[in-house]
Coordinates of C-alpha atoms in Angstrom, one line a residue:
M1476 CA 81.2 183.7 143.8
L1477 CA 80.3 185.1 147.2
R1478 CA 80.6 188.9 147.1
H1479 CA 78.3 190.4 149.7
Q1480 CA 76.7 188.7 152.7
L1481 CA 74.4 191.5 153.8
K1482 CA 72.2 191.3 156.8
A1483 CA 68.6 192.6 156.6
K1484 CA 67.5 194.7 159.5
C1485 CA 63.7 194.2 159.3
L1486 CA 61.5 191.5 160.6
I1487 CA 59.5 189.6 158.0
G1488 CA 56.1 191.2 157.3
K1489 CA 57.0 194.4 159.2
L1490 CA 58.5 196.7 156.7
S1491 CA 59.9 199.9 158.0
N1492 CA 60.7 202.8 155.8
A1493 CA 63.6 203.8 158.0
C1494 CA 64.9 200.2 157.9
L1495 CA 64.5 199.9 154.1
R1496 CA 66.7 203.0 153.7
S1497 CA 69.2 202.2 156.4
L1498 CA 72.3 202.1 154.3
S1499 CA 71.3 205.0 152.1
S1500 CA 68.2 207.2 151.9
N1501 CA 67.3 205.5 148.6
I1502 CA 68.6 201.9 148.9
Q1503 CA 66.1 199.2 149.8
Q1504 CA 67.0 196.1 151.8
S1505 CA 65.0 192.9 152.1
P1506 CA 62.1 192.3 154.6
F1507 CA 62.6 188.6 154.6
G1508 CA 65.1 188.3 157.4
P1509 CA 68.9 187.6 157.3
L1510 CA 70.4 184.8 155.3
P1511 CA 71.6 181.7 157.0
A1512 CA 75.4 181.1 156.8
A1513 CA 76.5 180.6 153.3
P1514 CA 76.5 176.9 152.3
T1515 CA 79.9 175.3 152.1
D1516 CA 78.6 172.3 150.1
L1517 CA 78.8 172.1 146.4
L1518 CA 75.4 172.5 144.7
S1519 CA 74.9 168.7 144.1
D1520 CA 75.4 167.9 147.8
F1521 CA 73.4 170.9 149.1
I1522 CA 70.2 169.8 147.3
A1523 CA 70.6 166.1 148.0
H1524 CA 70.9 166.3 151.8
D1525 CA 67.6 164.7 152.6
W1526 CA 67.1 162.4 149.6
A1527 CA 68.0 159.2 151.4
K1528 CA 65.2 159.8 153.9
C1529 CA 62.5 160.0 151.3
G1530 CA 62.6 156.5 149.8
D1531 CA 59.7 155.9 147.4
R1532 CA 58.2 159.4 147.7
T1533 CA 57.8 160.8 144.1
F1534 CA 60.3 163.4 143.2
I1535 CA 59.1 164.2 139.7
H1536 CA 56.3 163.2 137.4
E1537 CA 56.5 164.3 133.7
G1538 CA 52.9 164.6 132.5
I1539 CA 53.3 164.1 128.8
T1540 CA 55.0 160.7 128.9
N1541 CA 53.6 159.9 132.4
S1542 CA 57.0 158.9 133.6
S1543 CA 58.1 159.3 137.2
L1544 CA 61.2 159.1 139.5
N1545 CA 61.2 158.7 143.2
Y1546 CA 63.8 160.0 145.6
E1547 CA 65.6 156.7 146.1
D1548 CA 66.0 156.4 142.3
L1549 CA 67.0 160.1 142.1
A1550 CA 69.8 159.5 144.7
N1551 CA 71.0 156.3 143.0
R1552 CA 71.0 157.6 139.4
T1553 CA 72.8 160.8 140.5
A1554 CA 75.5 158.8 142.3
N1555 CA 75.9 156.2 139.5
F1556 CA 76.1 158.8 136.8
A1557 CA 78.7 160.7 138.8
A1558 CA 80.8 157.6 139.3
S1559 CA 80.5 156.6 135.6
V1560 CA 81.8 159.9 134.3
A1561 CA 84.3 160.7 137.1
D1562 CA 87.3 159.7 135.1
E1563 CA 86.3 161.9 132.2
V1564 CA 85.2 164.9 134.2
S1565 CA 88.4 165.2 136.3
P1566 CA 88.6 168.7 137.9
A1567 CA 92.4 168.4 138.0
G1568 CA 95.0 168.4 135.2
S1569 CA 93.9 169.9 132.0
G1570 CA 90.9 171.7 133.5
R1571 CA 87.3 171.0 134.3
T1572 CA 84.9 169.5 131.7
T1573 CA 81.8 171.3 130.5
A1574 CA 78.7 169.4 129.2
T1575 CA 76.0 171.0 127.1
V1576 CA 72.5 169.5 128.0
F1577 CA 70.1 169.6 125.0
S1578 CA 66.8 168.2 126.2
P1579 CA 63.2 169.1 127.1
N1580 CA 61.9 168.5 130.6
H1581 CA 62.7 164.9 131.5
V1582 CA 62.7 162.8 134.8
D1583 CA 66.5 162.4 134.4
Y1584 CA 67.3 166.1 133.9
L1585 CA 68.3 166.5 137.6
P1586 CA 70.2 163.2 137.9
L1587 CA 72.3 164.1 134.9
V1588 CA 73.0 167.7 136.1
A1589 CA 73.6 166.8 139.7
G1590 CA 75.7 163.8 138.8
F1591 CA 77.9 165.8 136.4
L1592 CA 78.4 168.6 139.0
R1593 CA 79.2 166.0 141.7
A1594 CA 81.9 164.6 139.4
G1595 CA 83.4 168.1 139.3
G1596 CA 82.0 169.2 135.9
I1597 CA 80.3 172.3 134.6
V1598 CA 76.8 172.2 133.0
S1599 CA 75.5 174.4 130.2
P1600 CA 71.7 174.0 129.6
A1601 CA 70.6 174.6 126.0
N1602 CA 67.1 175.3 124.6
P1603 CA 65.8 172.1 123.1
L1604 CA 64.2 174.1 120.3
Y1605 CA 67.6 175.3 119.1
T1606 CA 68.5 174.8 115.5
E1607 CA 71.8 173.2 114.5
Y1608 CA 73.3 176.7 114.0
E1609 CA 72.2 177.9 117.5
L1610 CA 73.3 174.8 119.3
R1611 CA 76.7 174.8 117.7
G1612 CA 77.2 178.3 118.8
Q1613 CA 76.5 177.5 122.5
I1614 CA 78.7 174.3 122.3
E1615 CA 81.6 176.4 121.0
K1616 CA 81.2 179.4 123.3
S1617 CA 80.8 177.1 126.4
K1618 CA 83.9 175.0 125.4
S1619 CA 81.8 171.9 125.9
T1620 CA 83.4 168.5 125.3
I1621 CA 80.4 166.4 126.2
L1622 CA 76.9 166.7 124.8
I1623 CA 73.9 165.1 126.6
A1624 CA 70.9 165.0 124.3
H1625 CA 67.3 163.8 124.3
P1626 CA 66.6 161.2 121.5
A1627 CA 64.1 163.6 119.9
M1628 CA 66.8 166.2 119.6
L1629 CA 69.5 163.8 118.4
E1630 CA 69.4 164.6 114.7
T1631 CA 70.0 168.3 115.3
A1632 CA 72.6 167.5 118.0
M1633 CA 74.7 165.3 115.7
K1634 CA 74.7 167.9 113.0
A1635 CA 75.7 170.6 115.5
V1636 CA 78.7 168.7 117.0
K1637 CA 80.5 168.5 113.6
G1638 CA 83.6 170.6 113.8
T1639 CA 83.3 171.2 117.5
D1640 CA 85.3 169.8 120.4
I1641 CA 82.6 167.4 121.5
K1642 CA 84.3 164.1 122.3
K1643 CA 81.3 162.2 123.7
V1644 CA 77.5 162.2 123.2
I1645 CA 75.2 160.8 125.9
V1646 CA 71.6 160.1 124.9
L1647 CA 68.8 160.0 127.5
G1648 CA 67.1 156.7 127.7
D1649 CA 68.2 153.1 127.6
S1650 CA 68.1 152.0 124.0
D1651 CA 70.6 152.0 121.2
C1652 CA 69.9 155.3 119.3
G1653 CA 71.7 154.1 116.2
V1654 CA 74.4 156.7 116.4
V1655 CA 77.9 155.2 116.5
G1656 CA 79.7 156.1 119.7
A1657 CA 76.7 157.6 121.4
V1658 CA 76.2 156.2 125.0
P1659 CA 72.7 155.6 126.5
F1660 CA 72.3 157.5 129.8
D1661 CA 70.7 154.5 131.5
S1662 CA 73.9 152.5 131.0
L1663 CA 75.8 155.2 133.0
A1664 CA 73.1 155.9 135.6
G1665 CA 72.2 152.2 136.3
S1666 CA 74.0 150.1 138.8
H1667 CA 77.6 150.9 139.4
A1668 CA 80.3 149.0 141.3
N1669 CA 81.4 152.0 143.3
P1670 CA 78.9 154.9 143.1
I1671 CA 79.9 158.3 144.5
M1672 CA 77.2 158.9 147.1
S1673 CA 78.5 162.4 147.8
T1674 CA 81.0 164.6 146.2
P1675 CA 84.4 162.9 146.6
D1676 CA 87.3 164.5 148.4
Y1677 CA 89.4 164.8 145.2
V1678 CA 86.7 166.9 143.7
K1679 CA 86.3 169.0 146.8
S1680 CA 90.0 169.7 146.9
A1681 CA 89.9 171.1 143.3
V1682 CA 86.4 172.7 143.2
S1683 CA 85.2 175.2 145.8
P1684 CA 81.7 176.6 146.3
A1685 CA 82.9 179.8 144.7
D1686 CA 83.8 178.0 141.4
L1687 CA 81.7 177.8 138.3
A1688 CA 78.9 175.3 138.3
L1689 CA 76.3 176.4 135.7
L1690 CA 76.7 178.2 132.4
P1691 CA 73.3 179.3 131.1
F1692 CA 73.3 181.6 128.1
S1693 CA 71.6 185.0 128.4
S1694 CA 71.5 188.1 126.3
G1695 CA 71.8 190.1 129.4
T1696 CA 70.9 193.8 128.8
T1697 CA 72.0 193.8 125.2
G1698 CA 73.7 192.0 122.4
L1699 CA 74.3 188.4 121.6
P1700 CA 73.8 185.5 124.1
K1701 CA 76.6 185.3 126.6
G1702 CA 77.7 182.5 129.0
T1703 CA 76.4 183.6 132.4
M1704 CA 78.8 182.2 135.0
L1705 CA 77.0 181.0 138.1
S1706 CA 79.0 179.5 140.9
H1707 CA 77.8 176.7 143.2
Q1708 CA 77.4 179.3 145.9
N1709 CA 75.5 181.7 143.7
I1710 CA 72.8 179.1 143.3
T1711 CA 72.8 177.5 146.8
I1712 CA 72.4 181.0 148.3
N1713 CA 69.7 181.9 145.8
L1714 CA 67.9 178.7 146.9
Q1715 CA 68.1 180.0 150.5
Q1716 CA 66.8 183.4 149.3
F1717 CA 63.8 181.7 147.6
E1718 CA 63.2 179.6 150.7
A1719 CA 62.5 182.6 152.9
P1720 CA 59.3 183.8 151.1
E1721 CA 58.3 180.4 149.8
G1722 CA 59.5 177.6 152.1
K1723 CA 57.0 178.0 154.9
Y1724 CA 54.1 177.3 152.5
M1725 CA 55.5 173.9 151.5
S1726 CA 55.2 170.9 153.8
P1727 CA 57.2 167.7 153.2
N1728 CA 54.3 166.3 151.3
S1729 CA 53.6 169.3 149.1
T1730 CA 53.3 169.2 145.3
L1731 CA 54.4 172.0 142.9
I1732 CA 53.2 172.1 139.3
S1733 CA 55.6 173.8 136.9
P1734 CA 55.6 173.3 133.2
L1735 CA 58.5 175.7 132.9
P1736 CA 61.4 174.5 130.8
M1737 CA 64.3 173.2 132.9
F1738 CA 66.9 174.7 130.6
H1739 CA 65.5 178.1 131.6
I1740 CA 67.0 179.5 134.9
Y1741 CA 63.5 180.1 136.4
G1742 CA 62.4 176.5 135.9
F1743 CA 65.9 175.2 136.8
T1744 CA 66.5 176.9 140.1
A1745 CA 63.0 177.9 141.5
S1746 CA 61.1 174.8 140.3
L1747 CA 63.6 171.9 139.8
L1748 CA 66.3 172.6 142.4
H1749 CA 64.1 174.1 145.1
T1750 CA 61.7 171.1 144.9
A1751 CA 64.6 168.7 145.2
K1752 CA 66.1 170.6 148.2
K1753 CA 62.7 170.6 149.9
S1754 CA 62.1 166.9 149.1
N1755 CA 58.7 167.8 147.6
T1756 CA 57.1 166.5 144.4
L1757 CA 57.4 168.3 141.1
V1758 CA 54.8 167.8 138.4
T1759 CA 56.1 169.1 135.0
M1760 CA 55.6 168.7 131.3
A1761 CA 58.0 168.2 128.4
N1762 CA 55.8 170.6 126.4
F1763 CA 52.9 172.7 127.5
D1764 CA 49.3 171.7 126.6
L1765 CA 46.5 173.5 128.5
P1766 CA 44.0 170.6 128.7
R1767 CA 46.7 168.2 129.9
F1768 CA 47.9 170.9 132.4
C1769 CA 44.3 171.0 133.8
E1770 CA 44.2 167.2 134.0
L1771 CA 47.5 167.2 136.0
V1772 CA 46.1 169.8 138.4
R1773 CA 43.1 167.6 139.0
E1774 CA 45.1 164.4 139.3
F1775 CA 48.0 165.6 141.5
K1776 CA 46.3 168.4 143.4
P1777 CA 49.3 170.8 143.6
E1778 CA 49.3 173.6 146.2
R1779 CA 51.5 176.0 144.2
A1780 CA 52.2 176.6 140.5
H1781 CA 55.2 178.3 138.8
L1782 CA 53.9 179.8 135.5
V1783 CA 54.5 182.5 132.9
P1784 CA 52.1 185.2 131.7
P1785 CA 50.8 183.4 128.6
I1786 CA 49.8 180.4 130.6
I1787 CA 48.3 182.6 133.3
L1788 CA 46.3 184.5 130.6
G1789 CA 44.9 181.1 129.5
I1790 CA 43.9 180.3 133.1
A1791 CA 42.2 183.7 133.4
K1792 CA 40.2 183.5 130.1
H1793 CA 40.1 180.1 128.5
P1794 CA 36.6 178.4 128.8
I1795 CA 38.2 174.9 129.4
I1796 CA 39.2 176.0 132.9
D1797 CA 35.6 175.8 134.0
N1798 CA 35.6 172.0 133.5
Y1799 CA 38.3 171.4 136.1
D1800 CA 38.8 171.6 139.8
F1801 CA 41.6 174.0 140.7
S1802 CA 40.7 174.2 144.4
S1803 CA 44.0 172.6 145.5
L1804 CA 46.0 175.5 144.2
K1805 CA 46.6 178.2 146.8
M1806 CA 49.1 180.3 144.9
V1807 CA 50.3 180.9 141.3
I1808 CA 53.7 182.6 141.0
S1809 CA 54.4 184.4 137.7
A1810 CA 57.8 185.4 136.5
A1811 CA 60.0 185.5 133.3
A1812 CA 58.0 188.3 131.8
P1813 CA 55.8 191.1 133.1
L1814 CA 52.2 190.2 134.1
G1815 CA 49.5 192.8 133.9
A1816 CA 47.7 193.6 137.1
E1817 CA 44.4 193.0 135.4
V1818 CA 45.4 189.4 134.4
E1819 CA 46.7 188.8 137.9
A1820 CA 43.3 190.0 139.3
G1821 CA 41.4 187.9 136.7
V1822 CA 43.0 184.6 138.0
R1823 CA 42.2 185.5 141.6
E1824 CA 38.6 186.3 140.8
R1825 CA 38.0 183.4 138.5
L1826 CA 39.5 180.6 140.6
N1827 CA 39.6 182.2 144.1
I1828 CA 43.3 181.5 144.4
G1829 CA 46.3 183.7 145.1
C1830 CA 48.4 185.1 142.2
K1831 CA 51.6 187.0 142.6
Q1832 CA 54.8 187.9 140.8
A1833 CA 58.5 187.4 141.3
W1834 CA 61.3 188.7 139.2
G1835 CA 64.8 187.8 138.2
M1836 CA 67.3 187.1 135.5
S1837 CA 70.0 184.5 134.7
E1838 CA 72.6 187.0 136.1
L1839 CA 70.9 186.7 139.5
S1840 CA 70.8 182.9 139.6
P1841 CA 67.9 184.0 139.0
V1842 CA 65.7 185.2 141.9
G1843 CA 65.9 189.0 142.7
T1844 CA 62.5 189.9 144.1
V1845 CA 59.5 188.0 145.4
T1846 CA 56.1 189.2 146.5
P1847 CA 55.3 187.6 149.9
D1848 CA 52.0 185.7 150.1
D1849 CA 51.0 187.5 153.3
N1850 CA 51.5 191.0 152.1
L1851 CA 50.0 191.2 148.6
K1852 CA 49.5 194.7 147.3
S1853 CA 46.0 195.9 146.5
G1854 CA 45.7 196.0 142.7
S1855 CA 49.2 194.4 142.6
G1856 CA 51.3 194.5 139.4
T1857 CA 54.3 194.5 141.7
I1858 CA 57.3 192.1 141.6
G1859 CA 57.7 192.5 145.3
P1860 CA 60.7 193.5 147.5
V1861 CA 64.3 192.2 147.1
V1862 CA 65.1 188.8 148.5
S1863 CA 67.2 188.2 151.7
G1864 CA 70.8 189.4 151.8
S1865 CA 70.1 191.7 148.8
E1866 CA 69.9 195.4 148.2
G1867 CA 67.9 197.2 145.5
K1868 CA 67.8 200.7 144.1
I1869 CA 66.4 202.7 141.3
V1870 CA 69.0 204.9 139.5
D1871 CA 68.5 207.9 137.4
L1872 CA 69.3 207.2 133.8
E1873 CA 71.2 210.4 133.4
T1874 CA 73.1 210.9 136.7
G1875 CA 73.2 207.4 138.0
E1876 CA 72.1 208.5 141.4
A1877 CA 69.7 206.5 143.5
L1878 CA 66.1 207.9 143.3
P1879 CA 63.6 208.1 146.2
P1880 CA 60.5 205.9 146.3
G1881 CA 57.5 207.1 144.2
E1882 CA 55.8 206.2 141.0
S1883 CA 57.1 209.4 139.3
N1884 CA 60.7 208.4 140.0
T1885 CA 61.4 205.8 137.4
G1886 CA 64.9 204.6 136.5
E1887 CA 66.9 201.5 136.1
L1888 CA 66.6 198.8 138.7
C1889 CA 69.9 197.7 140.2
I1890 CA 70.5 194.8 142.5
R1891 CA 73.4 193.8 144.7
G1892 CA 73.7 190.5 146.6
P1893 CA 75.5 187.2 146.8
Q1894 CA 73.4 185.6 144.1
V1895 CA 74.9 188.0 141.4
M1896 CA 76.8 186.2 138.7
M1897 CA 80.6 185.8 138.6
G1898 CA 80.5 187.5 135.2
Y1899 CA 80.1 186.6 131.5
L1900 CA 82.4 183.9 130.2
D1901 CA 85.3 185.4 128.1
E1902 CA 83.4 188.7 128.0
P1903 CA 85.1 191.1 130.4
E1904 CA 83.9 194.2 128.7
K1905 CA 80.3 193.0 128.7
T1906 CA 80.7 192.1 132.3
R1907 CA 81.9 195.6 133.2
E1908 CA 79.0 197.2 131.3
C1909 CA 76.4 195.7 133.6
L1910 CA 78.3 194.9 136.8
T1911 CA 80.0 197.7 138.8
S1912 CA 83.2 197.3 140.8
D1913 CA 81.2 197.4 144.1
G1914 CA 78.8 194.7 143.1
W1915 CA 75.7 196.4 141.7
L1916 CA 74.1 194.6 138.7
H1917 CA 72.4 196.9 136.2
T1918 CA 69.4 194.9 135.1
G1919 CA 68.2 196.9 132.2
D1920 CA 64.7 197.1 133.6
I1921 CA 63.0 200.4 134.1
A1922 CA 61.1 200.5 137.4
Y1923 CA 60.0 202.4 140.4
V1924 CA 59.8 201.5 144.1
D1925 CA 57.1 202.4 146.5
E1926 CA 57.5 203.4 150.2
D1927 CA 57.3 199.8 151.3
G1928 CA 60.2 198.7 149.1
Y1929 CA 58.0 197.0 146.5
Y1930 CA 59.2 197.3 142.9
F1931 CA 57.1 197.8 139.8
I1932 CA 58.5 197.2 136.3
V1933 CA 57.3 199.7 133.8
D1934 CA 59.6 199.2 130.7
R1935 CA 62.9 197.8 129.6
L1936 CA 66.1 199.8 128.9
K1937 CA 67.7 196.7 127.4
E1938 CA 67.2 195.7 123.8
L1939 CA 66.0 192.2 124.7
I1940 CA 62.7 191.1 123.3
K1941 CA 60.5 188.8 125.5
Y1942 CA 58.2 186.4 123.6
K1943 CA 56.2 184.3 126.0
G1944 CA 58.9 184.6 128.6
F1945 CA 61.7 183.5 126.2
Q1946 CA 64.6 185.8 125.4
V1947 CA 65.0 187.0 121.8
A1948 CA 68.2 189.0 121.3
P1949 CA 67.8 191.5 118.4
A1950 CA 71.5 191.3 117.7
E1951 CA 71.3 187.6 117.2
L1952 CA 68.5 187.8 114.7
E1953 CA 70.3 190.6 112.9
A1954 CA 73.3 188.4 112.6
V1955 CA 71.2 185.7 111.0
I1956 CA 69.4 188.1 108.6
N1957 CA 72.6 189.6 107.5
T1958 CA 73.9 186.3 106.3
N1959 CA 71.4 186.5 103.5
P1960 CA 73.2 187.8 100.4
K1961 CA 70.0 189.6 99.3
V1962 CA 69.9 191.7 102.5
A1963 CA 72.3 194.7 102.8
D1964 CA 71.5 195.7 106.4
C1965 CA 68.8 195.3 109.0
A1966 CA 67.6 196.1 112.5
V1967 CA 65.2 194.1 114.7
I1968 CA 62.8 195.7 117.1
P1969 CA 60.1 194.5 119.5
V1970 CA 56.4 194.8 118.6
E1971 CA 53.6 194.4 121.1
D1972 CA 51.6 191.3 120.8
A1973 CA 48.5 190.3 122.7
Q1974 CA 49.4 186.6 123.0
G1975 CA 53.2 186.7 123.2
G1976 CA 53.8 190.0 124.9
E1977 CA 56.4 191.0 122.3
V1978 CA 57.4 189.7 118.9
P1979 CA 60.4 190.6 116.7
R1980 CA 60.0 192.7 113.6
A1981 CA 62.8 193.3 111.1
Y1982 CA 63.5 196.5 109.3
A1983 CA 65.7 195.5 106.4
V1984 CA 67.6 197.0 103.4
K1985 CA 67.6 195.0 100.1
S1986 CA 70.6 194.2 98.1
G1987 CA 68.9 191.8 95.8
D1988 CA 65.5 190.5 94.7
I1989 CA 63.8 189.3 97.9
D1990 CA 60.3 189.5 99.3
D1991 CA 58.8 189.2 102.8
D1992 CA 58.0 185.5 102.5
E1993 CA 61.5 184.6 101.4
L1994 CA 63.2 186.4 104.2
L1995 CA 60.7 185.0 106.8
A1996 CA 61.4 181.5 105.6
Y1997 CA 65.1 182.1 105.6
V1998 CA 65.1 183.1 109.2
E1999 CA 62.7 180.4 110.3
E2000 CA 65.0 177.7 109.0
R2001 CA 67.8 179.0 111.2
V2002 CA 66.3 179.9 114.5
S2003 CA 64.1 178.5 117.3
P2004 CA 60.4 179.0 116.9
H2005 CA 60.2 181.7 119.6
K2006 CA 62.7 183.8 117.5
K2007 CA 60.7 183.8 114.3
L2008 CA 59.9 187.2 112.8
R2009 CA 56.3 187.1 113.9
G2010 CA 56.2 190.9 113.6
G2011 CA 57.0 190.7 109.9
V2012 CA 59.4 192.6 107.7
V2013 CA 59.5 196.3 106.8
W2014 CA 61.7 197.2 103.8
V2015 CA 63.6 200.6 104.1
D2016 CA 66.3 202.4 102.2
E2017 CA 68.6 202.6 105.2
I2018 CA 69.0 201.7 108.9
P2019 CA 69.4 204.7 111.2
K2020 CA 72.9 204.5 112.9
S2021 CA 75.1 206.6 115.1
A2022 CA 78.4 208.1 113.9
A2023 CA 80.1 205.1 115.4
G2024 CA 77.9 202.7 113.3
K2025 CA 75.6 201.5 116.1
I2026 CA 72.0 200.9 115.2
L2027 CA 69.8 203.6 116.7
R2028 CA 67.1 201.1 117.7
R2029 CA 65.0 203.6 119.6
V2030 CA 64.8 205.7 116.3
V2031 CA 63.6 202.5 114.5
I2032 CA 61.0 201.8 117.2
D2033 CA 59.8 205.4 117.0
M2034 CA 59.5 205.1 113.1
D2035 CA 57.5 201.9 113.6
R2036 CA 55.1 203.3 116.1
S2037 CA 54.5 206.4 114.1
K2038 CA 53.0 204.2 111.4
N2039 CA 50.4 202.7 113.7

């Protein structure tokens, strides 16, 4: 949903303090130049504009299975899938259809997403590591009636759909999966009598660029995962915003390596969609393996890499790196979790390549800030300035007033721009908690801004735990723990971890005979691996709560740290 089309007043690379504070003495605008006119295409057409010209140029190579897809096949499979599901995904009548996609990185991830959007549908990407319990929750919250699953996830998927509104299951691949009624994706994406080569008029008449396209689930600043409503235009504009700092470094024949999961908004928008829009080549991995990653760098010679801090830490310190040639890489872009300045510097020094940070969140489609290649800060640690057409400010946690630049003036980072989400699905109160009536998104990150408009994240106001870039919502884990009849109450907090950044630890009250191992196993059976209680369990007599019954998480964190 397009809310604000703001024009930046600074030339790229020439930041002016007066310019940065042109609307208010303490509001920063982007140095990356004004946005082009807002796209009027739906997302599927916007990214596919040049595919027909690319022929047999490789669009994607998945490095674990060594499977590839060229641009001609990408265009055809997208069009054929759209035509095959058009009758079921009608945007008229009873309403638009939502599909949950349950798959690791796969060469057909974009054809299935773009095809479904082209037919007028809505896509909700799910973490392929989800348990039956977690997947069912997303299916129900998203109101999905179609599930698209990878064969390796099919057992979990079929358990999850029981009792839901799922009417059709589509399985990636071409073989009979053995599940009655499940349809192979290849049978829908293969040849078709009348493929929809572009979004048909009947869809365009019912679906506008301001309508819902993508429904990733995010914990936002607090609480349980919520359906983050992103319109076609939220994402197409965000692709334009990412293009300003990144596009000039990518030629038509450029290659990007990104093992980031495609269900995650960073990997989805910045890696998958931006590569497709640029008609570049994406090298990815269904699951990350450092030696294989090194081999792929050697084989495909990518110029840029989209990574997360745990992988960058390995590149900075692991001895295996010395056995490979990384000279093709010019820049590593880190996001999804904070990266220490010392790790950033370690990569630069070890491999003589650039390393910088960007920042965002699902609610921003996701890109909010990017550090420009040609204006890296000495010592770094910065997430850069806001992207084109956006404004940023640091607000005082007590007064809500915008603070001036300076390391001592820390507060909550707020962003306003046309990439800000439409809101949370069926969660108007949660939407109002983080999104103001005049368009400012409260991000939950504590930061400061310097005189050049570069932001530095120092802490998190929000309760969200970040383990290796993955979101872990304390409230979600607490809900799981509290289903155990031997637990009377609990609170989950973040604990610092050298490898993962943060891990969850449970403070729990017993109501029966239970020990650490039993509770750890109970949780592990019900959650994805990144949500396991790697921080352990601490048994207490009671959980500190406010008069209204809300967990006083900061008190629990202070209790925990006082013991260490």
